[in-house]
Amino acid sequence: MNAQNLPGQRGDHGEVIGTRRGMFGASGGGDTSGYGGLVRSVRMPGATSRPYGGWFDEVADELEGALDEQGLVPENVIEKTVVDRGELTFHIEREYLPAVAKTLRDDPALRFELCTGVCGVHFPGDKGRELHAVYHLRSITHNRLIRLEVSAPDADPHVPSLVSVYPTNDWHEREAYDFFGLIFDGHPALTRIMMPDDWQGFPQRKDYPLGGIPVEYKGAQIPAPDQRRSYT
C-alpha cells in the first residue's frame, strides 16, 4: 500500500521524527492486527508563517506584546507557532511555561481562564525532546481555544507545574507523571494516581514492554497480548 493513500497524511510537509510499522506502531509483541505491512513516516507539523488567519493573528500579537512588556523576548519564549488542521498551538520553551500561562490567563485581551488539563505524549524518535506535555486552554470570555506544548528529553523529564496558575491541573499533572514519567516541578504532591506507588516504569510510553495476563473466556484460554500469534 502506498503510504500517501493512508488517512491523515501530511505529504512531504513537516518534520520527520520516526517511522511507524504496522497499524499501531507497537513493537516487541508481534503484530496481531493483520496490518504488519504498513509503513509510514511520523511527521510533526512545522512552524507556520504569518498570516495565520482569523483570530489566530490577534492572539499571537497580543501574547507577543504582553511578553515584550514583561521584558521577555518572544522569540526566546515561543519556539514555534503552528497552525495545523484548524488549530493554533504555541510551542513554548519549558522554563517560560508558567509566565506564558499566567499571561494568557490574566491579560484582558487574551483571558484564557480555563485549562482543561495536560496530556503527556511520548515520541521516542524525537531525539532530545522525546516527552511532550500538551495543554488545552479555553477563553470563556472570547470563546476561543488554543494549545500550549512543551517538550523535554527522556534524560531530563522536568516541566514546571501549572497548578499555581490553573489549580485544576493538580490531578492531570499527577496522571501525566504516572503514565509518562514527566516530573512537574513545583507540584504540591506529585504522586502516582492510578498505578501502585511501587510500580516500575511508565505504562503509556511507547517503549514500555507489551505484556499482560491470560484470560479464560467460556472455557477458552486467551493468551496475554505479548504471547499472541503474529500475522506477519
Coordinates of N, CA and C in Angstrom, one line a residue:
M1 N 0.9 -1.2 0.0 CA 0.0 0.0 0.0 C 0.9 1.2 0.0
N2 N 0.5 2.2 -0.9 CA 1.3 3.4 -0.9 C 1.0 4.2 0.3
A3 N 2.1 4.7 1.0 CA 1.9 5.5 2.3 C 1.0 6.7 2.1
Q4 N 1.0 7.3 0.9 CA 0.3 8.5 0.6 C -1.2 8.2 0.6
N5 N -1.6 6.9 0.4 CA -3.0 6.6 0.4 C -3.6 6.4 1.8
L6 N -2.7 6.4 2.8 CA -3.2 6.3 4.2 C -3.9 7.5 4.7
P7 N -4.8 7.4 5.6 CA -5.5 8.6 6.1 C -4.6 9.4 7.0
G8 N -4.9 10.7 7.1 CA -4.1 11.6 8.0 C -2.7 11.9 7.6
Q9 N -2.4 11.8 6.3 CA -1.0 12.1 5.8 C -0.8 13.6 5.7
R10 N 0.4 14.1 5.9 CA 0.7 15.5 5.7 C 1.6 15.6 4.5
G11 N 1.7 14.5 3.7 CA 2.6 14.6 2.5 C 4.0 14.8 2.9
D12 N 4.7 15.7 2.2 CA 6.1 15.9 2.5 C 6.4 17.0 3.4
H13 N 5.3 17.6 4.0 CA 5.4 18.7 4.9 C 5.7 18.3 6.3
G14 N 6.4 19.2 7.1 CA 6.7 18.9 8.5 C 8.0 18.2 8.7
E15 N 8.2 17.9 9.9 CA 9.5 17.3 10.4 C 9.3 15.8 10.6
V16 N 10.1 15.0 10.0 CA 10.0 13.5 10.2 C 10.8 13.2 11.5
I17 N 10.1 12.5 12.4 CA 10.7 12.1 13.7 C 10.8 10.6 13.8
G18 N 10.3 9.8 12.9 CA 10.4 8.4 13.0 C 9.6 7.7 11.9
T19 N 9.6 6.4 12.0 CA 8.9 5.5 11.1 C 8.0 4.6 11.8
R20 N 6.8 4.5 11.5 CA 5.8 3.6 12.1 C 5.6 2.4 11.2
R21 N 5.7 1.2 11.8 CA 5.4 0.0 11.1 C 4.2 -0.7 11.8
G22 N 3.3 -1.2 10.9 CA 2.1 -1.8 11.4 C 1.0 -0.8 11.7
M23 N -0.1 -1.2 12.2 CA -1.3 -0.3 12.4 C -1.1 0.6 13.6
F24 N -0.5 0.1 14.6 CA -0.4 0.9 15.9 C 1.0 1.3 16.3
G25 N 2.0 0.7 15.6 CA 3.4 1.1 15.9 C 4.0 0.4 17.1
A26 N 3.2 -0.6 17.7 CA 3.7 -1.3 18.9 C 4.8 -2.3 18.4
S27 N 5.8 -2.6 19.3 CA 6.9 -3.5 18.9 C 7.1 -4.4 20.1
G28 N 7.7 -5.6 19.8 CA 8.1 -6.5 20.8 C 7.1 -7.6 21.1
G29 N 5.9 -7.5 20.6 CA 4.9 -8.5 20.9 C 4.3 -9.2 19.7
G30 N 4.9 -8.9 18.5 CA 4.3 -9.4 17.3 C 3.1 -8.7 16.9
D31 N 2.8 -8.6 15.6 CA 1.7 -7.8 15.1 C 0.5 -8.7 15.0
T32 N -0.6 -8.4 15.8 CA -1.8 -9.2 15.8 C -2.9 -8.5 15.1
S33 N -2.6 -7.4 14.4 CA -3.7 -6.6 13.8 C -4.0 -7.0 12.4
G34 N -3.0 -7.7 11.8 CA -3.1 -8.1 10.3 C -2.6 -7.0 9.4
Y35 N -2.1 -5.9 10.0 CA -1.7 -4.8 9.1 C -0.1 -4.6 9.3
G36 N 0.6 -5.7 9.4 CA 2.0 -5.6 9.7 C 2.8 -5.0 8.5
G37 N 2.2 -5.0 7.3 CA 2.9 -4.5 6.1 C 2.9 -3.0 6.0
L38 N 2.1 -2.3 6.8 CA 2.0 -0.9 6.7 C 3.3 -0.2 7.2
V39 N 3.8 0.7 6.4 CA 5.0 1.5 6.8 C 4.7 3.0 6.5
R40 N 4.8 3.8 7.5 CA 4.6 5.2 7.3 C 5.5 6.1 8.1
S41 N 5.8 7.3 7.6 CA 6.6 8.2 8.4 C 5.8 8.9 9.4
V42 N 6.4 9.2 10.6 CA 5.8 10.0 11.6 C 6.3 11.4 11.5
R43 N 5.4 12.4 11.2 CA 5.8 13.7 10.9 C 5.1 14.7 11.9
M44 N 5.9 15.6 12.4 CA 5.4 16.7 13.2 C 5.2 17.9 12.3
P45 N 4.1 18.7 12.5 CA 3.9 19.9 11.6 C 4.9 20.9 11.9
G46 N 5.4 21.6 10.9 CA 6.5 22.6 11.1 C 5.8 23.9 11.5
A47 N 6.7 24.9 11.7 CA 6.2 26.2 12.0 C 5.4 26.8 10.9
T48 N 4.4 27.6 11.3 CA 3.5 28.3 10.3 C 4.0 29.7 10.1
S49 N 3.9 30.2 8.9 CA 4.3 31.6 8.6 C 3.0 32.4 8.7
R50 N 3.2 33.7 9.1 CA 2.1 34.6 9.1 C 1.7 35.0 7.6
P51 N 0.4 35.4 7.5 CA -0.7 35.4 8.5 C -1.3 34.1 8.8
Y52 N -1.6 33.9 10.1 CA -2.2 32.6 10.5 C -3.7 32.5 10.1
G53 N -4.3 33.6 10.0 CA -5.8 33.6 9.6 C -6.7 33.8 10.8
G54 N -7.8 34.5 10.6 CA -8.8 34.7 11.6 C -8.3 35.4 12.8
W55 N -8.8 34.9 14.0 CA -8.4 35.5 15.3 C -7.0 35.0 15.7
F56 N -6.4 34.0 15.0 CA -5.1 33.5 15.4 C -4.1 34.6 15.5
D57 N -4.1 35.5 14.5 CA -3.1 36.5 14.5 C -3.3 37.5 15.6
E58 N -4.5 37.8 16.0 CA -4.8 38.7 17.1 C -4.3 38.1 18.4
V59 N -4.5 36.8 18.6 CA -4.0 36.1 19.9 C -2.5 36.1 19.9
A60 N -1.8 35.8 18.8 CA -0.4 35.8 18.7 C 0.2 37.2 18.9
D61 N -0.4 38.2 18.3 CA 0.1 39.6 18.5 C 0.0 40.0 20.0
E62 N -1.2 39.7 20.6 CA -1.4 40.1 22.0 C -0.4 39.4 22.9
L63 N -0.2 38.1 22.7 CA 0.7 37.3 23.5 C 2.1 37.8 23.4
E64 N 2.6 38.1 22.2 CA 3.9 38.6 22.0 C 4.1 39.9 22.6
G65 N 3.1 40.8 22.4 CA 3.2 42.1 23.0 C 3.2 42.1 24.5
A66 N 2.4 41.2 25.1 CA 2.4 41.1 26.6 C 3.7 40.6 27.1
L67 N 4.3 39.6 26.4 CA 5.6 39.1 26.8 C 6.7 40.2 26.7
D68 N 6.6 41.0 25.7 CA 7.6 42.0 25.5 C 7.5 43.1 26.6
E69 N 6.3 43.4 27.1 CA 6.1 44.3 28.2 C 6.7 43.8 29.5
Q70 N 6.8 42.5 29.6 CA 7.4 41.9 30.8 C 8.9 41.8 30.7
G71 N 9.5 42.3 29.6 CA 10.9 42.2 29.4 C 11.4 40.9 28.8
L72 N 10.5 40.1 28.3 CA 10.8 38.8 27.7 C 10.8 38.9 26.2
V73 N 11.8 38.3 25.6 CA 11.9 38.3 24.1 C 11.0 37.2 23.5
P74 N 10.0 37.5 22.8 CA 9.0 36.5 22.3 C 9.7 35.4 21.6
E75 N 10.8 35.7 20.8 CA 11.4 34.7 20.0 C 12.2 33.6 20.9
N76 N 12.5 34.1 22.1 CA 13.2 33.2 23.1 C 12.2 32.3 23.8
V77 N 11.0 32.8 23.9 CA 9.9 32.2 24.7 C 9.1 31.2 23.9
I78 N 8.8 31.6 22.7 CA 7.9 30.8 21.8 C 8.9 30.1 20.8
E79 N 9.0 28.8 20.9 CA 9.9 28.1 20.0 C 9.3 28.1 18.5
K80 N 8.0 27.9 18.4 CA 7.4 28.0 17.1 C 5.9 28.1 17.3
T81 N 5.2 28.6 16.3 CA 3.8 28.7 16.3 C 3.3 27.9 15.1
V82 N 2.3 27.0 15.4 CA 1.9 26.0 14.4 C 0.3 26.2 14.3
V83 N -0.1 26.3 13.0 CA -1.5 26.2 12.7 C -1.7 25.0 11.8
D84 N -2.4 24.0 12.4 CA -2.5 22.7 11.7 C -3.9 22.2 11.9
R85 N -4.6 21.9 10.8 CA -5.9 21.3 10.9 C -6.9 22.2 11.7
G86 N -6.7 23.5 11.4 CA -7.6 24.5 12.0 C -7.4 24.8 13.5
E87 N -6.2 24.4 14.0 CA -6.0 24.6 15.4 C -4.7 25.4 15.6
L88 N -4.6 26.2 16.7 CA -3.5 27.0 16.9 C -2.7 26.5 18.1
T89 N -1.4 26.2 17.9 CA -0.5 25.7 19.0 C 0.7 26.5 19.1
F90 N 1.0 27.0 20.4 CA 2.3 27.7 20.7 C 3.2 26.7 21.3
H91 N 4.3 26.4 20.7 CA 5.4 25.6 21.3 C 6.3 26.5 22.2
I92 N 6.3 26.2 23.5 CA 6.9 27.1 24.4 C 8.2 26.4 25.0
E93 N 9.2 27.2 25.2 CA 10.4 26.8 25.9 C 9.9 26.5 27.4
R94 N 10.3 25.3 27.9 CA 9.6 24.9 29.1 C 9.9 25.8 30.3
E95 N 11.0 26.5 30.4 CA 11.3 27.3 31.6 C 10.4 28.5 31.6
Y96 N 9.8 28.9 30.4 CA 8.9 30.0 30.4 C 7.4 29.7 30.5
L97 N 7.1 28.4 30.6 CA 5.7 27.9 30.6 C 4.8 28.6 31.6
P98 N 5.2 28.7 32.9 CA 4.3 29.4 33.9 C 4.1 30.9 33.5
A99 N 5.1 31.6 33.0 CA 4.9 33.0 32.7 C 3.9 33.1 31.5
V100 N 4.1 32.3 30.5 CA 3.2 32.3 29.4 C 1.7 32.0 29.8
A101 N 1.6 30.9 30.6 CA 0.2 30.6 31.1 C -0.4 31.7 31.9
K102 N 0.3 32.3 32.8 CA -0.2 33.4 33.6 C -0.6 34.6 32.7
T103 N 0.2 34.9 31.7 CA -0.1 36.0 30.7 C -1.4 35.6 30.0
L104 N -1.5 34.4 29.5 CA -2.7 34.1 28.8 C -3.9 34.1 29.6
R105 N -3.8 33.8 30.9 CA -4.9 33.8 31.8 C -5.3 35.3 32.2
D106 N -4.4 36.1 32.4 CA -4.7 37.4 33.1 C -4.8 38.6 32.1
D107 N -4.2 38.5 30.9 CA -4.2 39.7 30.0 C -5.7 39.8 29.5
P108 N -6.2 41.1 29.7 CA -7.7 41.3 29.3 C -8.0 40.9 27.8
A109 N -7.0 41.1 26.9 CA -7.2 40.8 25.5 C -7.1 39.3 25.2
L110 N -6.7 38.5 26.2 CA -6.5 37.1 25.9 C -7.5 36.3 26.8
R111 N -7.4 36.4 28.1 CA -8.4 35.8 29.0 C -8.7 34.4 28.8
F112 N -7.6 33.5 28.8 CA -7.8 32.1 28.7 C -7.9 31.6 30.2
E113 N -9.2 31.7 30.7 CA -9.4 31.4 32.1 C -9.4 29.9 32.5
L114 N -9.5 29.0 31.5 CA -9.7 27.6 31.8 C -8.7 26.8 31.1
C115 N -8.0 26.0 31.9 CA -7.1 24.9 31.3 C -7.8 23.6 31.6
T116 N -8.1 22.9 30.5 CA -8.8 21.6 30.7 C -7.9 20.4 30.9
G117 N -6.6 20.7 31.2 CA -5.7 19.6 31.6 C -4.5 19.5 30.8
V118 N -3.6 18.6 31.2 CA -2.4 18.4 30.4 C -2.3 16.9 30.0
C119 N -1.9 16.7 28.8 CA -1.7 15.3 28.3 C -0.2 15.1 28.0
G120 N 0.2 13.9 28.4 CA 1.6 13.5 28.0 C 1.6 12.8 26.7
V121 N 2.7 13.0 26.0 CA 2.9 12.3 24.7 C 4.4 11.8 24.7
H122 N 4.6 10.7 24.1 CA 6.0 10.1 24.0 C 6.3 9.8 22.6
F123 N 7.3 10.5 22.0 CA 7.8 10.3 20.7 C 9.3 9.8 20.8
P124 N 9.5 8.5 20.9 CA 10.9 8.0 21.1 C 11.9 8.5 20.0
G125 N 11.3 8.7 18.8 CA 12.2 9.2 17.7 C 12.5 10.6 17.6
D126 N 11.9 11.4 18.5 CA 12.1 12.9 18.5 C 13.2 13.2 19.5
K127 N 14.4 12.9 19.0 CA 15.6 12.9 19.8 C 15.9 14.3 20.5
G128 N 16.1 14.2 21.8 CA 16.3 15.4 22.6 C 15.1 16.0 23.1
R129 N 13.9 15.6 22.7 CA 12.6 16.1 23.1 C 11.6 15.0 23.0
E130 N 11.9 13.9 23.6 CA 11.1 12.7 23.4 C 9.7 12.8 24.2
L131 N 9.7 13.6 25.3 CA 8.5 13.7 26.1 C 7.9 15.1 25.8
H132 N 6.6 15.1 25.6 CA 5.8 16.3 25.3 C 4.7 16.5 26.3
A133 N 4.4 17.7 26.8 CA 3.3 18.0 27.6 C 2.4 19.0 26.8
V134 N 1.1 18.6 26.7 CA 0.2 19.4 25.8 C -0.9 20.0 26.7
Y135 N -1.1 21.3 26.7 CA -2.2 21.9 27.5 C -3.2 22.5 26.5
H136 N -4.5 22.3 26.9 CA -5.6 22.9 26.1 C -6.2 24.1 27.0
L137 N -6.1 25.3 26.4 CA -6.6 26.5 27.1 C -7.9 27.0 26.4
R138 N -8.9 27.4 27.2 CA -10.1 27.9 26.6 C -10.4 29.3 27.2
S139 N -10.7 30.2 26.3 CA -11.2 31.5 26.8 C -12.7 31.5 26.8
I140 N -13.3 31.6 27.9 CA -14.7 31.7 28.0 C -15.2 33.1 27.6
T141 N -14.4 34.1 27.9 CA -14.7 35.4 27.6 C -14.8 35.6 26.1
H142 N -13.8 35.1 25.3 CA -13.7 35.3 23.9 C -14.1 34.1 23.1
N143 N -14.5 33.0 23.7 CA -14.9 31.8 23.1 C -13.8 31.3 22.1
R144 N -12.6 31.1 22.6 CA -11.5 30.7 21.8 C -10.8 29.5 22.5
L145 N -10.2 28.7 21.7 CA -9.4 27.5 22.2 C -8.1 27.5 21.5
I146 N -7.0 27.4 22.3 CA -5.7 27.2 21.8 C -4.9 26.1 22.6
R147 N -3.7 25.8 22.1 CA -3.0 24.8 22.8 C -1.5 25.3 23.0
L148 N -1.0 24.9 24.2 CA 0.4 25.1 24.5 C 1.1 23.7 24.5
E149 N 2.3 23.7 24.0 CA 3.1 22.4 24.0 C 4.5 22.7 24.4
V150 N 5.0 21.9 25.4 CA 6.4 22.0 25.8 C 7.0 20.6 25.6
S151 N 8.3 20.5 25.5 CA 9.0 19.2 25.3 C 10.2 19.1 26.3
A152 N 10.5 17.9 26.6 CA 11.7 17.6 27.5 C 12.3 16.3 27.0
P153 N 13.6 16.2 27.2 CA 14.3 14.9 26.8 C 14.0 13.8 27.9
D154 N 14.1 12.5 27.5 CA 14.0 11.4 28.4 C 15.0 11.6 29.6
A155 N 16.2 12.1 29.3 CA 17.2 12.2 30.3 C 16.9 13.3 31.3
D156 N 16.0 14.2 31.0 CA 15.7 15.3 31.9 C 14.2 15.7 31.8
P157 N 13.4 14.8 32.3 CA 11.9 14.9 32.1 C 11.2 15.9 33.0
H158 N 11.8 17.1 33.2 CA 11.3 18.1 34.1 C 10.5 19.2 33.3
V159 N 9.3 19.5 33.8 CA 8.5 20.6 33.3 C 7.9 21.4 34.5
P160 N 7.9 22.7 34.4 CA 7.3 23.4 35.5 C 5.8 23.1 35.7
S161 N 5.4 23.0 36.9 CA 4.0 22.8 37.2 C 3.1 24.0 37.0
L162 N 1.9 23.8 36.5 CA 1.0 25.0 36.3 C -0.1 25.0 37.4
V163 N 0.0 24.2 38.4 CA -1.0 24.2 39.5 C -1.2 25.5 40.1
S164 N -0.2 26.3 40.2 CA -0.3 27.6 40.8 C -1.1 28.6 39.9
V165 N -1.1 28.3 38.6 CA -1.8 29.2 37.7 C -3.2 28.6 37.4
Y166 N -3.3 27.3 37.1 CA -4.5 26.6 36.9 C -4.6 25.5 37.9
P167 N -5.3 25.7 39.1 CA -5.3 24.7 40.2 C -5.9 23.3 39.7
T168 N -6.8 23.3 38.7 CA -7.4 22.1 38.3 C -6.4 21.2 37.6
N169 N -5.2 21.6 37.3 CA -4.2 20.8 36.7 C -3.6 19.8 37.7
D170 N -4.0 19.9 39.0 CA -3.4 19.1 40.0 C -3.4 17.6 39.6
W171 N -4.6 17.0 39.4 CA -4.7 15.6 39.1 C -4.2 15.3 37.7
H172 N -4.4 16.2 36.8 CA -3.9 15.9 35.4 C -2.4 15.8 35.4
E173 N -1.7 16.6 36.1 CA -0.2 16.5 36.2 C 0.2 15.2 36.8
R174 N -0.5 14.8 37.9 CA -0.2 13.5 38.5 C -0.4 12.4 37.5
E175 N -1.4 12.4 36.7 CA -1.7 11.4 35.7 C -0.6 11.3 34.7
A176 N -0.2 12.5 34.2 CA 0.9 12.6 33.2 C 2.2 12.0 33.8
Y177 N 2.4 12.3 35.1 CA 3.6 11.8 35.8 C 3.5 10.3 35.9
D178 N 2.4 9.8 36.3 CA 2.1 8.4 36.5 C 2.4 7.6 35.2
F179 N 1.9 8.0 34.1 CA 1.9 7.2 32.9 C 3.1 7.5 32.0
F180 N 3.6 8.7 32.1 CA 4.7 9.1 31.1 C 6.0 9.5 31.8
G181 N 6.0 9.6 33.1 CA 7.2 10.0 33.9 C 7.6 11.4 33.8
L182 N 6.7 12.3 33.3 CA 7.0 13.7 33.3 C 7.0 14.2 34.8
I183 N 8.0 14.9 35.2 CA 8.2 15.4 36.5 C 7.8 16.9 36.5
F184 N 6.7 17.3 37.2 CA 6.2 18.6 37.2 C 6.8 19.4 38.4
D185 N 7.8 20.1 38.2 CA 8.5 20.8 39.3 C 7.6 21.9 39.9
G186 N 7.4 21.8 41.3 CA 6.5 22.7 42.0 C 5.2 22.2 42.2
H187 N 4.9 21.0 41.8 CA 3.6 20.4 42.1 C 3.5 20.1 43.6
P188 N 2.3 20.4 44.2 CA 2.2 20.2 45.7 C 2.3 18.8 46.2
A189 N 2.0 17.8 45.4 CA 2.1 16.4 45.8 C 2.1 15.5 44.6
L190 N 3.3 15.4 44.0 CA 3.4 14.7 42.8 C 3.6 13.2 43.1
T191 N 2.5 12.4 43.1 CA 2.5 11.0 43.4 C 1.7 10.3 42.3
R192 N 1.8 9.0 42.2 CA 1.0 8.3 41.2 C -0.4 8.4 41.6
I193 N -1.3 8.3 40.5 CA -2.7 8.5 40.7 C -3.5 7.2 40.3
M194 N -2.9 6.4 39.5 CA -3.6 5.2 39.0 C -2.8 3.9 39.4
M195 N -1.5 3.9 39.1 CA -0.6 2.7 39.3 C -0.2 2.7 40.8
P196 N 0.1 1.5 41.3 CA 0.6 1.4 42.6 C 1.9 2.2 42.8
D197 N 2.2 2.6 44.0 CA 3.3 3.5 44.3 C 4.6 2.9 43.9
D198 N 4.7 1.5 44.0 CA 6.0 0.9 43.8 C 6.1 0.3 42.3
W199 N 5.2 0.8 41.5 CA 5.2 0.3 40.1 C 6.4 0.8 39.4
Q200 N 7.0 -0.1 38.6 CA 8.3 0.2 37.9 C 7.9 0.6 36.4
G201 N 8.4 1.8 36.0 CA 8.2 2.3 34.7 C 7.0 3.1 34.5
F202 N 6.7 3.5 33.3 CA 5.6 4.4 32.9 C 4.9 3.8 31.8
P203 N 3.7 3.2 32.0 CA 3.0 2.3 31.1 C 2.6 2.9 29.7
Q204 N 2.4 4.2 29.6 CA 2.0 4.8 28.3 C 3.1 5.3 27.4
R205 N 4.4 5.1 27.9 CA 5.5 5.4 27.0 C 5.5 4.3 25.8
K206 N 6.0 4.8 24.7 CA 6.0 3.9 23.5 C 7.0 2.7 23.7
D207 N 8.0 2.9 24.5 CA 9.0 1.9 24.7 C 8.7 0.9 25.9
Y208 N 7.5 1.1 26.5 CA 7.1 0.2 27.6 C 6.8 -1.1 27.1
P209 N 7.3 -2.2 27.7 CA 7.2 -3.6 27.1 C 5.7 -4.0 27.1
L210 N 5.3 -4.6 26.0 CA 3.9 -5.1 25.9 C 3.8 -6.4 26.8
G211 N 2.8 -6.5 27.5 CA 2.6 -7.6 28.4 C 1.1 -7.8 28.8
G212 N 0.9 -8.6 29.8 CA -0.5 -8.9 30.2 C -0.6 -10.2 30.9
I213 N -1.8 -10.6 31.1 CA -2.1 -11.9 31.8 C -3.1 -12.7 30.9
P214 N -3.0 -14.0 30.9 CA -4.0 -14.8 30.1 C -5.4 -14.7 30.7
V215 N -6.4 -14.7 29.9 CA -7.8 -14.6 30.3 C -8.6 -15.9 29.9
E216 N -9.4 -16.4 30.8 CA -10.2 -17.5 30.4 C -11.6 -17.0 30.1
Y217 N -12.1 -17.4 28.9 CA -13.4 -16.9 28.4 C -14.2 -18.1 27.8
K218 N -15.3 -18.5 28.5 CA -16.2 -19.6 28.0 C -15.4 -20.9 27.7
G219 N -14.4 -21.1 28.6 CA -13.7 -22.4 28.5 C -12.4 -22.3 27.6
A220 N -12.3 -21.2 26.9 CA -11.1 -21.0 26.1 C -10.1 -20.1 26.8
Q221 N -8.8 -20.4 26.5 CA -7.7 -19.7 27.2 C -7.2 -18.7 26.1
I222 N -7.4 -17.4 26.4 CA -6.9 -16.3 25.5 C -5.5 -15.8 26.1
P223 N -4.5 -16.0 25.3 CA -3.2 -15.6 25.8 C -3.0 -14.1 26.0
A224 N -2.0 -13.8 26.8 CA -1.7 -12.4 27.0 C -1.2 -11.7 25.7
P225 N -1.4 -10.4 25.6 CA -1.0 -9.7 24.3 C 0.4 -10.0 23.8
D226 N 1.3 -10.2 24.7 CA 2.7 -10.4 24.2 C 2.9 -11.9 23.9
Q227 N 1.9 -12.7 24.1 CA 2.1 -14.1 23.7 C 1.2 -14.5 22.6
R228 N 0.4 -13.6 22.0 CA -0.5 -14.0 20.9 C 0.3 -14.1 19.6
R229 N -0.3 -14.9 18.7 CA 0.4 -15.1 17.4 C 0.6 -13.9 16.6
S230 N 1.6 -13.9 15.8 CA 1.8 -12.8 14.9 C 1.3 -13.1 13.5
Y231 N 0.7 -12.2 12.8 CA 0.2 -12.4 11.4 C 1.3 -12.1 10.4
T232 N 2.5 -11.7 10.8 CA 3.5 -11.4 9.8 C 4.5 -12.6 9.6

